[in-house]
PDB file of C-alpha atoms in Angstrom:
ATOM      1  CA  GLY A1358      -8.822 -41.076  21.635  1.00 47.00           C
ATOM      2  CA  VAL A1359     -10.485 -38.987  18.982  1.00 45.00           C
ATOM      3  CA  GLN A1360      -8.042 -37.540  16.493  1.00 46.00           C
ATOM      4  CA  THR A1361      -8.613 -34.011  15.332  1.00 45.00           C
ATOM      5  CA  CYS A1362      -7.023 -32.130  12.468  1.00 45.00           C
ATOM      6  CA  ALA A1363      -6.475 -28.399  12.413  1.00 45.00           C
ATOM      7  CA  LEU A1364      -8.371 -26.436   9.815  1.00 44.00           C
ATOM      8  CA  PRO A1365      -6.074 -24.838   7.214  1.00 51.00           C
ATOM      9  CA  ILE A1366      -5.446 -21.140   7.687  1.00 54.00           C
ATOM     10  CA  SER A1367      -7.037 -19.081   4.949  1.00 59.00           C
ATOM     11  CA  GLN A1368      -4.449 -17.482   2.677  1.00 73.00           C
ATOM     12  CA  LYS A1369      -6.743 -14.807   1.343  1.00 83.00           C
ATOM     13  CA  PRO A1370      -5.665 -11.210   2.001  1.00 86.00           C
ATOM     14  CA  LYS A1371      -7.604  -9.481   4.760  1.00 88.00           C
ATOM     15  CA  GLY A1372      -7.373  -6.619   7.207  1.00 90.00           C
ATOM     16  CA  LYS A1373      -8.287  -2.976   7.657  1.00 92.00           C
ATOM     17  CA  PHE A1374      -6.120  -1.614   4.860  1.00 90.00           C
ATOM     18  CA  TYR A1375      -7.277  -4.324   2.469  1.00 92.00           C
ATOM     19  CA  ASN A1376     -10.881  -3.364   3.206  1.00 94.00           C
ATOM     20  CA  ILE A1377     -10.075   0.294   2.524  1.00 94.00           C
ATOM     21  CA  ARG A1378      -8.326  -0.673  -0.721  1.00 93.00           C
ATOM     22  CA  THR A1379     -11.442  -2.613  -1.705  1.00 93.00           C
ATOM     23  CA  LEU A1380     -13.621   0.474  -1.195  1.00 95.00           C
ATOM     24  CA  VAL A1381     -11.167   2.594  -3.178  1.00 94.00           C
ATOM     25  CA  SER A1382     -11.277   0.047  -6.011  1.00 94.00           C
ATOM     26  CA  TYR A1383     -15.084   0.183  -6.065  1.00 94.00           C
ATOM     27  CA  GLY A1384     -14.809   3.937  -6.581  1.00 94.00           C
ATOM     28  CA  PHE A1385     -12.361   3.356  -9.410  1.00 93.00           C
ATOM     29  CA  PHE A1386     -14.679   0.831 -11.079  1.00 95.00           C
ATOM     30  CA  LEU A1387     -17.565   3.286 -10.784  1.00 95.00           C
ATOM     31  CA  ILE A1388     -15.518   5.982 -12.494  1.00 93.00           C
ATOM     32  CA  PHE A1389     -14.179   3.674 -15.213  1.00 93.00           C
ATOM     33  CA  PHE A1390     -17.569   2.249 -16.180  1.00 94.00           C
ATOM     34  CA  THR A1391     -19.519   5.549 -16.059  1.00 94.00           C
ATOM     35  CA  LEU A1392     -17.160   8.155 -17.591  1.00 90.00           C
ATOM     36  CA  PRO A1393     -17.815   7.114 -21.230  1.00 90.00           C
ATOM     37  CA  PHE A1394     -21.533   7.932 -20.786  1.00 90.00           C
ATOM     38  CA  ILE A1395     -20.977  11.433 -19.342  1.00 88.00           C
ATOM     39  CA  THR A1396     -21.216  14.268 -21.881  1.00 87.00           C
ATOM     40  CA  VAL A1397     -20.571  18.000 -21.688  1.00 84.00           C
ATOM     41  CA  ASN A1398     -22.242  20.220 -24.313  1.00 82.00           C
ATOM     42  CA  GLY A1399     -22.867  17.196 -26.502  1.00 80.00           C
ATOM     43  CA  ARG A1400     -19.267  15.970 -26.250  1.00 85.00           C
ATOM     44  CA  PRO A1401     -17.977  13.067 -24.175  1.00 86.00           C
ATOM     45  CA  LEU A1402     -16.164  14.069 -20.997  1.00 82.00           C
ATOM     46  CA  PHE A1403     -13.077  12.111 -22.088  1.00 83.00           C
ATOM     47  CA  LEU A1404     -12.149  10.857 -25.557  1.00 83.00           C
ATOM     48  CA  PHE A1405      -8.751   9.743 -26.836  1.00 83.00           C
ATOM     49  CA  ASN A1406      -9.406   9.090 -30.528  1.00 77.00           C
ATOM     50  CA  VAL A1407      -5.917   8.334 -31.810  1.00 74.00           C
ATOM     51  CA  THR A1408      -7.091   7.315 -35.299  1.00 74.00           C
ATOM     52  CA  GLN A1409      -8.738  10.702 -35.961  1.00 74.00           C
ATOM     53  CA  ALA A1410      -6.317  12.726 -33.789  1.00 73.00           C
ATOM     54  CA  ARG A1411      -9.206  14.037 -31.667  1.00 78.00           C
ATOM     55  CA  PHE A1412      -8.730  14.343 -27.927  1.00 80.00           C
ATOM     56  CA  ILE A1413     -11.350  15.596 -25.497  1.00 78.00           C
ATOM     57  CA  LEU A1414     -10.571  16.343 -21.861  1.00 77.00           C
ATOM     58  CA  PHE A1415     -13.366  17.540 -19.569  1.00 75.00           C
ATOM     59  CA  GLY A1416     -15.460  18.343 -22.639  1.00 74.00           C
ATOM     60  CA  LYS A1417     -12.758  20.528 -24.278  1.00 79.00           C
ATOM     61  CA  MET A1418     -11.433  19.624 -27.717  1.00 79.00           C
ATOM     62  CA  PHE A1419      -7.685  19.262 -28.281  1.00 79.00           C
ATOM     63  CA  TRP A1420      -5.918  18.718 -31.608  1.00 75.00           C
ATOM     64  CA  PRO A1421      -2.400  17.480 -32.477  1.00 73.00           C
ATOM     65  CA  GLN A1422      -1.043  21.051 -32.485  1.00 75.00           C
ATOM     66  CA  ASP A1423      -2.004  21.261 -28.806  1.00 72.00           C
ATOM     67  CA  PHE A1424       0.278  18.363 -27.866  1.00 73.00           C
ATOM     68  CA  PHE A1425       2.728  20.620 -26.058  1.00 76.00           C
ATOM     69  CA  ILE A1426       0.070  20.881 -23.335  1.00 77.00           C
ATOM     70  CA  PHE A1427       0.078  17.088 -22.975  1.00 72.00           C
ATOM     71  CA  GLY A1428       3.877  17.138 -22.908  1.00 77.00           C
ATOM     72  CA  LEU A1429       3.961  19.592 -20.025  1.00 83.00           C
ATOM     73  CA  THR A1430       1.236  17.632 -18.242  1.00 80.00           C
ATOM     74  CA  MET A1431       3.113  14.331 -18.621  1.00 78.00           C
ATOM     75  CA  ILE A1432       6.391  15.842 -17.372  1.00 86.00           C
ATOM     76  CA  THR A1433       4.586  17.289 -14.355  1.00 88.00           C
ATOM     77  CA  PHE A1434       2.898  13.951 -13.686  1.00 82.00           C
ATOM     78  CA  ILE A1435       6.173  12.002 -13.914  1.00 80.00           C
ATOM     79  CA  VAL A1436       7.940  14.407 -11.544  1.00 83.00           C
ATOM     80  CA  PHE A1437       5.011  14.124  -9.122  1.00 83.00           C
ATOM     81  CA  ILE A1438       5.147  10.313  -9.243  1.00 77.00           C
ATOM     82  CA  ILE A1439       8.915  10.322  -8.565  1.00 77.00           C
ATOM     83  CA  LEU A1440       8.561  12.633  -5.557  1.00 80.00           C
ATOM     84  CA  PHE A1441       5.491  10.767  -4.292  1.00 78.00           C
ATOM     85  CA  THR A1442       7.269   7.398  -4.513  1.00 75.00           C
ATOM     86  CA  ALA A1443      10.387   8.688  -2.741  1.00 72.00           C
ATOM     87  CA  ALA A1444       8.231  10.002   0.116  1.00 74.00           C
ATOM     88  CA  PHE A1445       5.477   7.390   0.477  1.00 74.00           C
ATOM     89  CA  GLY A1446       6.656   4.260  -1.330  1.00 70.00           C
ATOM     90  CA  ARG A1447       4.533   2.181  -3.700  1.00 76.00           C
ATOM     91  CA  LEU A1448       1.126   3.515  -2.770  1.00 80.00           C
ATOM     92  CA  PHE A1449       0.398   4.306  -6.420  1.00 81.00           C
ATOM     93  CA  CYS A1450       1.031   0.681  -7.451  1.00 84.00           C
ATOM     94  CA  GLY A1451      -1.110  -0.804  -4.698  1.00 84.00           C
ATOM     95  CA  TRP A1452      -3.951   1.688  -4.479  1.00 88.00           C
ATOM     96  CA  VAL A1453      -4.423   3.523  -7.780  1.00 86.00           C
ATOM     97  CA  CYS A1454      -2.782   1.598 -10.629  1.00 88.00           C
ATOM     98  CA  PRO A1455      -5.518   0.177 -12.930  1.00 90.00           C
ATOM     99  CA  GLN A1456      -3.532  -3.032 -13.497  1.00 92.00           C
ATOM    100  CA  THR A1457      -3.382  -3.730  -9.755  1.00 91.00           C
ATOM    101  CA  ILE A1458      -6.983  -2.756  -9.099  1.00 93.00           C
ATOM    102  CA  PHE A1459      -8.405  -4.964 -11.842  1.00 95.00           C
ATOM    103  CA  MET A1460      -6.065  -7.848 -10.981  1.00 94.00           C
ATOM    104  CA  GLU A1461      -6.399  -7.871  -7.198  1.00 93.00           C
ATOM    105  CA  MET A1462      -9.864  -6.440  -6.646  1.00 93.00           C
ATOM    106  CA  PHE A1463     -11.720  -7.986  -9.568  1.00 94.00           C
ATOM    107  CA  PHE A1464     -10.093 -11.004 -11.219  1.00 95.00           C
ATOM    108  CA  ARG A1465      -8.400 -12.272  -8.055  1.00 94.00           C
ATOM    109  CA  LYS A1466     -11.653 -12.063  -6.090  1.00 93.00           C
ATOM    110  CA  LEU A1467     -13.377 -13.926  -8.912  1.00 94.00           C
ATOM    111  CA  GLU A1468     -10.665 -16.561  -8.731  1.00 94.00           C
ATOM    112  CA  TYR A1469     -11.123 -16.901  -4.957  1.00 93.00           C
ATOM    113  CA  LEU A1470     -14.839 -17.389  -5.522  1.00 93.00           C
ATOM    114  CA  ILE A1471     -14.252 -20.262  -7.958  1.00 94.00           C
ATOM    115  CA  GLU A1472     -11.034 -21.917  -6.742  1.00 92.00           C
ATOM    116  CA  GLU A1473     -10.930 -20.819  -3.071  1.00 90.00           C
ATOM    117  CA  ASP A1474      -7.760 -19.466  -1.436  1.00 89.00           C
ATOM    118  CA  ALA A1475      -4.102 -19.857  -2.473  1.00 86.00           C
ATOM    119  CA  ALA A1476      -3.518 -23.209  -0.742  1.00 88.00           C
ATOM    120  CA  GLN A1477      -6.585 -24.805  -2.362  1.00 90.00           C
ATOM    121  CA  GLN A1478      -5.604 -23.330  -5.726  1.00 91.00           C
ATOM    122  CA  LYS A1479      -2.223 -25.085  -5.442  1.00 90.00           C
ATOM    123  CA  GLN A1480      -3.938 -28.357  -4.554  1.00 91.00           C
ATOM    124  CA  LEU A1481      -6.263 -27.979  -7.524  1.00 91.00           C
ATOM    125  CA  MET A1482      -3.312 -27.258  -9.817  1.00 91.00           C
ATOM    126  CA  LEU A1483      -1.491 -30.420  -8.674  1.00 92.00           C
ATOM    127  CA  SER A1484      -4.592 -32.636  -8.749  1.00 91.00           C
ATOM    128  CA  PRO A1485      -5.376 -34.850 -11.774  1.00 93.00           C
ATOM    129  CA  TRP A1486      -7.757 -33.629 -14.457  1.00 93.00           C
ATOM    130  CA  ASN A1487     -11.067 -34.863 -13.089  1.00 94.00           C
ATOM    131  CA  ALA A1488     -14.584 -33.472 -13.482  1.00 94.00           C
ATOM    132  CA  ASN A1489     -14.169 -31.033 -10.585  1.00 93.00           C
ATOM    133  CA  LYS A1490     -10.943 -29.550 -11.935  1.00 93.00           C
ATOM    134  CA  ILE A1491     -12.241 -29.284 -15.493  1.00 94.00           C
ATOM    135  CA  MET A1492     -15.416 -27.574 -14.298  1.00 95.00           C
ATOM    136  CA  ARG A1493     -13.613 -25.068 -12.053  1.00 94.00           C
ATOM    137  CA  LYS A1494     -10.936 -24.240 -14.615  1.00 94.00           C
ATOM    138  CA  GLY A1495     -13.482 -24.010 -17.392  1.00 96.00           C
ATOM    139  CA  ILE A1496     -15.777 -21.652 -15.462  1.00 96.00           C
ATOM    140  CA  LYS A1497     -12.828 -19.533 -14.344  1.00 95.00           C
ATOM    141  CA  HIS A1498     -11.348 -19.009 -17.806  1.00 96.00           C
ATOM    142  CA  PHE A1499     -14.757 -18.490 -19.403  1.00 96.00           C
ATOM    143  CA  LEU A1500     -15.561 -15.729 -16.890  1.00 96.00           C
ATOM    144  CA  PHE A1501     -12.062 -14.273 -17.218  1.00 96.00           C
ATOM    145  CA  TYR A1502     -12.470 -13.925 -20.974  1.00 96.00           C
ATOM    146  CA  ALA A1503     -16.052 -12.662 -20.680  1.00 96.00           C
ATOM    147  CA  MET A1504     -14.981  -9.963 -18.205  1.00 96.00           C
ATOM    148  CA  SER A1505     -11.971  -9.114 -20.394  1.00 96.00           C
ATOM    149  CA  PHE A1506     -14.370  -8.663 -23.332  1.00 96.00           C
ATOM    150  CA  VAL A1507     -16.553  -6.313 -21.266  1.00 95.00           C
ATOM    151  CA  ILE A1508     -13.511  -4.287 -20.170  1.00 95.00           C
ATOM    152  CA  ALA A1509     -12.301  -4.162 -23.789  1.00 94.00           C
ATOM    153  CA  ASN A1510     -15.643  -2.677 -24.849  1.00 93.00           C
ATOM    154  CA  PHE A1511     -15.380   0.091 -22.263  1.00 94.00           C
ATOM    155  CA  PHE A1512     -11.710   0.648 -23.074  1.00 92.00           C
ATOM    156  CA  LEU A1513     -12.597   1.058 -26.756  1.00 91.00           C
ATOM    157  CA  SER A1514     -15.378   3.501 -25.830  1.00 91.00           C
ATOM    158  CA  TYR A1515     -12.677   5.864 -24.509  1.00 90.00           C
ATOM    159  CA  ILE A1516     -11.078   5.796 -27.971  1.00 88.00           C
ATOM    160  CA  ILE A1517     -14.006   5.933 -30.406  1.00 88.00           C
ATOM    161  CA  GLY A1518     -16.867   7.028 -28.127  1.00 88.00           C
ATOM    162  CA  VAL A1519     -19.984   5.261 -26.877  1.00 90.00           C
ATOM    163  CA  LYS A1520     -22.050   6.079 -29.990  1.00 88.00           C
ATOM    164  CA  GLU A1521     -19.547   4.486 -32.370  1.00 87.00           C
ATOM    165  CA  LEU A1522     -19.176   1.489 -30.060  1.00 89.00           C
ATOM    166  CA  TRP A1523     -22.948   1.052 -30.042  1.00 90.00           C
ATOM    167  CA  LYS A1524     -22.909   0.977 -33.853  1.00 90.00           C
ATOM    168  CA  ILE A1525     -20.323  -1.816 -33.773  1.00 88.00           C
ATOM    169  CA  ILE A1526     -22.536  -3.770 -31.365  1.00 88.00           C
ATOM    170  CA  THR A1527     -25.874  -3.259 -33.142  1.00 89.00           C
ATOM    171  CA  GLU A1528     -25.077  -2.914 -36.844  1.00 89.00           C
ATOM    172  CA  PRO A1529     -24.077  -5.803 -39.175  1.00 90.00           C
ATOM    173  CA  VAL A1530     -20.613  -7.195 -38.501  1.00 86.00           C
ATOM    174  CA  GLY A1531     -19.496  -6.608 -42.083  1.00 85.00           C
ATOM    175  CA  LEU A1532     -19.724  -2.829 -41.599  1.00 86.00           C
ATOM    176  CA  HIS A1533     -17.330  -2.806 -38.655  1.00 86.00           C
ATOM    177  CA  ILE A1534     -14.651  -5.431 -39.288  1.00 90.00           C
ATOM    178  CA  GLY A1535     -11.955  -3.102 -37.984  1.00 86.00           C
ATOM    179  CA  GLY A1536     -13.831  -2.283 -34.790  1.00 85.00           C
ATOM    180  CA  LEU A1537     -14.639  -5.935 -34.100  1.00 90.00           C
ATOM    181  CA  THR A1538     -10.997  -6.880 -34.704  1.00 91.00           C
ATOM    182  CA  ALA A1539      -9.880  -4.212 -32.223  1.00 88.00           C
ATOM    183  CA  LEU A1540     -12.358  -5.555 -29.655  1.00 91.00           C
ATOM    184  CA  LEU A1541     -11.083  -9.102 -30.028  1.00 92.00           C
ATOM    185  CA  ILE A1542      -7.435  -7.985 -29.798  1.00 93.00           C
ATOM    186  CA  PHE A1543      -8.088  -5.902 -26.669  1.00 92.00           C
ATOM    187  CA  SER A1544     -10.043  -8.804 -25.139  1.00 95.00           C
ATOM    188  CA  ALA A1545      -7.226 -11.262 -25.850  1.00 95.00           C
ATOM    189  CA  VAL A1546      -4.617  -8.897 -24.370  1.00 95.00           C
ATOM    190  CA  PHE A1547      -6.632  -8.300 -21.181  1.00 95.00           C
ATOM    191  CA  TYR A1548      -7.366 -12.017 -20.831  1.00 96.00           C
ATOM    192  CA  GLY A1549      -3.705 -12.934 -21.291  1.00 95.00           C
ATOM    193  CA  VAL A1550      -2.590 -10.349 -18.739  1.00 95.00           C
ATOM    194  CA  TYR A1551      -5.110 -11.221 -16.019  1.00 94.00           C
ATOM    195  CA  ALA A1552      -5.185 -14.997 -16.535  1.00 94.00           C
ATOM    196  CA  TYR A1553      -1.478 -15.701 -17.083  1.00 93.00           C
ATOM    197  CA  PHE A1554       0.921 -12.725 -17.202  1.00 93.00           C
ATOM    198  CA  ARG A1555      -0.399 -11.052 -14.037  1.00 91.00           C
ATOM    199  CA  GLU A1556       2.262  -9.385 -11.823  1.00 88.00           C
ATOM    200  CA  GLN A1557       4.867  -9.696 -14.569  1.00 89.00           C
ATOM    201  CA  ALA A1558       3.115  -6.756 -16.213  1.00 90.00           C
ATOM    202  CA  CYS A1559       4.355  -4.683 -13.253  1.00 86.00           C
ATOM    203  CA  THR A1560       7.875  -6.103 -12.949  1.00 84.00           C
ATOM    204  CA  VAL A1561       8.688  -6.598 -16.642  1.00 86.00           C
ATOM    205  CA  VAL A1562       6.524  -4.288 -18.789  1.00 87.00           C
ATOM    206  CA  CYS A1563       5.598  -1.272 -16.658  1.00 86.00           C
ATOM    207  CA  PRO A1564       8.357   1.388 -16.797  1.00 83.00           C
ATOM    208  CA  TYR A1565       7.304   2.740 -13.405  1.00 80.00           C
ATOM    209  CA  GLY A1566       7.714  -0.717 -11.886  1.00 77.00           C
ATOM    210  CA  ARG A1567      11.175  -1.045 -13.436  1.00 78.00           C
ATOM    211  CA  LEU A1568      12.180   2.322 -11.958  1.00 77.00           C
ATOM    212  CA  GLN A1569      11.121   1.452  -8.409  1.00 73.00           C
ATOM    213  CA  SER A1570      14.636   0.495  -7.321  1.00 69.00           C
ATOM    214  CA  VAL A1571      16.036   3.932  -8.181  1.00 75.00           C
ATOM    215  CA  LEU A1572      13.053   5.916  -6.925  1.00 72.00           C
ATOM    216  CA  LEU A1573      13.182   4.518  -3.383  1.00 70.00           C
ATOM    217  CA  ASP A1574      15.674   5.360  -0.662  1.00 71.00           C
ATOM    218  CA  LYS A1575      16.282   4.034   2.862  1.00 72.00           C
ATOM    219  CA  ASN A1576      13.575   6.324   4.294  1.00 73.00           C
ATOM    220  CA  SER A1577      10.808   5.238   1.877  1.00 70.00           C
ATOM    221  CA  MET A1578       8.024   3.041   3.209  1.00 71.00           C
ATOM    222  CA  ILE A1579       8.199  -0.433   1.687  1.00 72.00           C
ATOM    223  CA  VAL A1580       7.230  -4.015   2.542  1.00 74.00           C
ATOM    224  CA  ALA A1581      10.554  -5.854   2.536  1.00 76.00           C
ATOM    225  CA  TYR A1582      12.806  -8.173   4.537  1.00 81.00           C
ATOM    226  CA  ASP A1583      14.545  -6.302   7.375  1.00 81.00           C
ATOM    227  CA  TYR A1584      18.004  -7.876   7.551  1.00 82.00           C
ATOM    228  CA  LYS A1585      18.854  -5.946  10.738  1.00 84.00           C
ATOM    229  CA  ARG A1586      16.074  -7.760  12.615  1.00 84.00           C
ATOM    230  CA  GLY A1587      16.245 -11.031  10.713  1.00 85.00           C
ATOM    231  CA  GLU A1588      19.972 -11.744  10.799  1.00 87.00           C
ATOM    232  CA  PRO A1589      21.579 -13.880  12.025  1.00 87.00           C
ATOM    233  CA  ARG A1590      18.829 -16.377  11.291  1.00 84.00           C
ATOM    234  CA  GLY A1591      17.776 -18.928  13.875  1.00 80.00           C
ATOM    235  CA  LYS A1592      15.827 -22.129  13.490  1.00 75.00           C
TER     236      LYS A1592
END
């Protein structure tokens, strides 16, 4: 008889909520990449210039002596996050956190495009270094660094402003050694996080991620193993 083999099940995430998360991430990307170009009365909408101690929020200038306002805002935000997590679980991490959105909705999708789903990625990792593997890995890491460099440029524009960033891009390199160095450092950090460190940024570095265990209670919504249904285990 004719032998047939079952097609492998795709291990890419999918479903209604994943589609909604994708749309939400597109909105986030739109905001992130357009805010630096929006000005109010000749000032950028948002600017966090730490080097010159100039901070602009919604076109309003704030100076270091106004930091008590930021302190009150941060305390309010932290309390809100604690209450939100206790009531609704890790929605912030999965739906709003920039680390998650860039990792899952940008770099991970790019990785799926180049190396296919999780099962094929494992096969590629275990395969010998042939032309196919070198090409795929090379394209992936080149695009990862290129996208990290683009993100670093926009990230820096929130600190020094679009006009100063444009000077770094267009003027001779010798005039902006410090700015170019900052760009390369930011690019290397983003590349390292999204190419290698990945979810460890949430479980090891992020203080909110480290606090998850004390912010959740038995009534919080969470994706976890239900020992009441799963025990005792069968075959």
